[in-house]
PDB file of C-alpha atoms in Angstrom:
ATOM      1  CA  UNK A   1      -0.156  -0.218  -0.242  1.00  0.00           C
ATOM      2  CA  UNK A   2       2.789   2.221   0.944  1.00  0.00           C
ATOM      3  CA  UNK A   3       3.976   2.427  -3.229  1.00  0.00           C
ATOM      4  CA  UNK A   4       0.681   2.705  -4.291  1.00  0.00           C
ATOM      5  CA  UNK A   5      -0.049   5.760  -2.059  1.00  0.00           C
ATOM      6  CA  UNK A   6       1.493   8.367  -4.255  1.00  0.00           C
ATOM      7  CA  UNK A   7      -0.172   7.452  -7.168  1.00  0.00           C
ATOM      8  CA  UNK A   8      -3.358   8.334  -5.253  1.00  0.00           C
ATOM      9  CA  UNK A   9      -1.709  10.928  -3.762  1.00  0.00           C
ATOM     10  CA  UNK A  10      -1.457  12.176  -7.494  1.00  0.00           C
ATOM     11  CA  UNK A  11      -4.737  11.291  -8.591  1.00  0.00           C
ATOM     12  CA  UNK A  12      -5.968  13.257  -5.306  1.00  0.00           C
ATOM     13  CA  UNK A  13      -4.190  16.153  -6.928  1.00  0.00           C
ATOM     14  CA  UNK A  14      -5.537  15.923 -10.313  1.00  0.00           C
ATOM     15  CA  UNK A  15      -8.563  15.376 -10.169  1.00  0.00           C
ATOM     16  CA  UNK A  16      -9.842  17.491  -7.359  1.00  0.00           C
ATOM     17  CA  UNK A  17     -12.186  14.792  -6.327  1.00  0.00           C
ATOM     18  CA  UNK A  18     -14.606  15.291  -3.295  1.00  0.00           C
ATOM     19  CA  UNK A  19     -15.790  11.931  -2.202  1.00  0.00           C
ATOM     20  CA  UNK A  20     -12.764   9.230  -2.501  1.00  0.00           C
ATOM     21  CA  UNK A  21     -14.621   5.587  -1.269  1.00  0.00           C
ATOM     22  CA  UNK A  22     -12.079   3.429  -0.156  1.00  0.00           C
ATOM     23  CA  UNK A  23     -13.121  -0.157   0.224  1.00  0.00           C
ATOM     24  CA  UNK A  24     -12.421  -2.776   2.759  1.00  0.00           C
ATOM     25  CA  UNK A  25     -11.120  -2.112   6.238  1.00  0.00           C
ATOM     26  CA  UNK A  26      -6.979  -2.828   5.473  1.00  0.00           C
ATOM     27  CA  UNK A  27      -7.164   0.574   2.529  1.00  0.00           C
ATOM     28  CA  UNK A  28      -9.088   2.698   4.548  1.00  0.00           C
ATOM     29  CA  UNK A  29      -7.130   2.059   7.996  1.00  0.00           C
ATOM     30  CA  UNK A  30      -3.899   2.839   6.116  1.00  0.00           C
ATOM     31  CA  UNK A  31      -5.032   6.026   4.022  1.00  0.00           C
ATOM     32  CA  UNK A  32      -7.038   7.441   6.806  1.00  0.00           C
ATOM     33  CA  UNK A  33      -3.826   6.923   8.820  1.00  0.00           C
ATOM     34  CA  UNK A  34      -1.827   8.875   6.369  1.00  0.00           C
ATOM     35  CA  UNK A  35      -4.026  11.934   6.643  1.00  0.00           C
ATOM     36  CA  UNK A  36      -3.651  11.715  10.205  1.00  0.00           C
ATOM     37  CA  UNK A  37      -7.417  10.545  10.424  1.00  0.00           C
ATOM     38  CA  UNK A  38      -8.624   9.187  13.288  1.00  0.00           C
ATOM     39  CA  UNK A  39     -10.763   6.041  12.405  1.00  0.00           C
ATOM     40  CA  UNK A  40     -12.263   6.265  16.122  1.00  0.00           C
ATOM     41  CA  UNK A  41     -15.908   5.425  14.605  1.00  0.00           C
ATOM     42  CA  UNK A  42     -17.021   1.763  14.587  1.00  0.00           C
ATOM     43  CA  UNK A  43     -18.091   0.433  11.399  1.00  0.00           C
ATOM     44  CA  UNK A  44     -21.357  -1.146  12.036  1.00  0.00           C
ATOM     45  CA  UNK A  45     -22.180  -3.615   8.610  1.00  0.00           C
ATOM     46  CA  UNK A  46     -23.638  -1.750   6.230  1.00  0.00           C
ATOM     47  CA  UNK A  47     -24.128   1.851   8.087  1.00  0.00           C
ATOM     48  CA  UNK A  48     -20.741   3.416   6.982  1.00  0.00           C
ATOM     49  CA  UNK A  49     -19.628   7.300   8.470  1.00  0.00           C
ATOM     50  CA  UNK A  50     -17.416  10.011   6.380  1.00  0.00           C
ATOM     51  CA  UNK A  51     -14.105  11.268   7.190  1.00  0.00           C
ATOM     52  CA  UNK A  52     -13.406  14.662   6.310  1.00  0.00           C
ATOM     53  CA  UNK A  53      -9.715  16.601   5.552  1.00  0.00           C
ATOM     54  CA  UNK A  54      -9.980  20.188   4.435  1.00  0.00           C
ATOM     55  CA  UNK A  55     -12.817  19.452   1.372  1.00  0.00           C
ATOM     56  CA  UNK A  56     -11.990  15.682   0.597  1.00  0.00           C
ATOM     57  CA  UNK A  57     -14.385  13.530   2.340  1.00  0.00           C
ATOM     58  CA  UNK A  58     -13.446   9.502   2.973  1.00  0.00           C
ATOM     59  CA  UNK A  59     -16.378   7.223   2.722  1.00  0.00           C
ATOM     60  CA  UNK A  60     -14.882   3.980   3.653  1.00  0.00           C
ATOM     61  CA  UNK A  61     -16.814   0.833   3.058  1.00  0.00           C
ATOM     62  CA  UNK A  62     -16.753  -3.117   2.908  1.00  0.00           C
ATOM     63  CA  UNK A  63     -14.672  -4.414  -0.251  1.00  0.00           C
ATOM     64  CA  UNK A  64     -17.535  -5.657  -2.895  1.00  0.00           C
ATOM     65  CA  UNK A  65     -15.707  -9.243  -2.774  1.00  0.00           C
ATOM     66  CA  UNK A  66     -15.391  -9.542   1.235  1.00  0.00           C
ATOM     67  CA  UNK A  67     -19.809  -8.947   1.426  1.00  0.00           C
ATOM     68  CA  UNK A  68     -19.958 -11.862  -2.089  1.00  0.00           C
ATOM     69  CA  UNK A  69     -17.955 -14.322  -0.104  1.00  0.00           C
ATOM     70  CA  UNK A  70     -18.578 -13.651   3.788  1.00  0.00           C
ATOM     71  CA  UNK A  71     -21.751 -11.453   3.580  1.00  0.00           C
ATOM     72  CA  UNK A  72     -23.295 -12.810   0.309  1.00  0.00           C
ATOM     73  CA  UNK A  73     -26.665 -12.689   2.278  1.00  0.00           C
ATOM     74  CA  UNK A  74     -26.797  -9.030   2.662  1.00  0.00           C
ATOM     75  CA  UNK A  75     -26.215  -8.308  -0.713  1.00  0.00           C
ATOM     76  CA  UNK A  76     -29.324  -6.520  -0.951  1.00  0.00           C
ATOM     77  CA  UNK A  77     -28.693  -4.454   1.990  1.00  0.00           C
ATOM     78  CA  UNK A  78     -25.211  -3.809   0.732  1.00  0.00           C
ATOM     79  CA  UNK A  79     -26.149  -2.183  -2.260  1.00  0.00           C
ATOM     80  CA  UNK A  80     -29.379  -0.271  -0.695  1.00  0.00           C
ATOM     81  CA  UNK A  81     -26.503   1.464   2.491  1.00  0.00           C
ATOM     82  CA  UNK A  82     -24.185   2.099  -0.562  1.00  0.00           C
ATOM     83  CA  UNK A  83     -27.080   3.886  -2.809  1.00  0.00           C
ATOM     84  CA  UNK A  84     -28.355   5.715   0.262  1.00  0.00           C
ATOM     85  CA  UNK A  85     -24.966   6.642   0.882  1.00  0.00           C
ATOM     86  CA  UNK A  86     -24.579   8.135  -3.201  1.00  0.00           C
ATOM     87  CA  UNK A  87     -28.285   9.235  -3.249  1.00  0.00           C
ATOM     88  CA  UNK A  88     -27.545  11.546   0.063  1.00  0.00           C
ATOM     89  CA  UNK A  89     -24.336  12.802  -1.564  1.00  0.00           C
ATOM     90  CA  UNK A  90     -26.345  13.711  -4.415  1.00  0.00           C
ATOM     91  CA  UNK A  91     -28.078  16.157  -3.149  1.00  0.00           C
ATOM     92  CA  UNK A  92     -24.446  17.428  -1.811  1.00  0.00           C
ATOM     93  CA  UNK A  93     -23.401  17.873  -5.033  1.00  0.00           C
ATOM     94  CA  UNK A  94     -24.325  18.918  -8.339  1.00  0.00           C
ATOM     95  CA  UNK A  95     -21.969  16.493 -10.660  1.00  0.00           C
ATOM     96  CA  UNK A  96     -21.319  12.941  -8.178  1.00  0.00           C
ATOM     97  CA  UNK A  97     -19.526  11.353 -11.150  1.00  0.00           C
ATOM     98  CA  UNK A  98     -16.776  14.315 -11.461  1.00  0.00           C
ATOM     99  CA  UNK A  99     -16.376  14.212  -7.616  1.00  0.00           C
ATOM    100  CA  UNK A 100     -16.651  10.292  -6.690  1.00  0.00           C
ATOM    101  CA  UNK A 101     -12.941   8.776  -6.609  1.00  0.00           C
ATOM    102  CA  UNK A 102     -13.144   4.812  -6.227  1.00  0.00           C
ATOM    103  CA  UNK A 103      -9.771   3.929  -4.902  1.00  0.00           C
ATOM    104  CA  UNK A 104      -8.546   0.282  -4.011  1.00  0.00           C
ATOM    105  CA  UNK A 105      -5.125   0.094  -2.831  1.00  0.00           C
ATOM    106  CA  UNK A 106      -3.466  -2.780  -3.823  1.00  0.00           C
ATOM    107  CA  UNK A 107      -3.074  -4.352   0.407  1.00  0.00           C
ATOM    108  CA  UNK A 108      -0.516  -7.232  -1.303  1.00  0.00           C
ATOM    109  CA  UNK A 109       2.330  -4.269  -1.298  1.00  0.00           C
ATOM    110  CA  UNK A 110       1.814  -3.989   2.797  1.00  0.00           C
TER     111      UNK A 110
END
């Protein structure tokens, strides 16, 4: 992850997103620690908190593969929770597709 983080930072600097969805616990912990953000909010299943860093907002969610493998019977809950989160964000941002960056920093490089 340390090797991939400069690429993420370059994307953030170049694209200037307002929201970044972090997929999975390892990525969330790593990225938030790089911004000195305390991940003190417990990740309750399918209730996703967000973390602010200046104008940037990080939204940690479960990695889709985790849901498919370990929480398969909750797929519809997962999709509903992410859809609801996007819907709430859409009211805050005029052009959602221009302001969101999805990232999965490679965990195997850690």
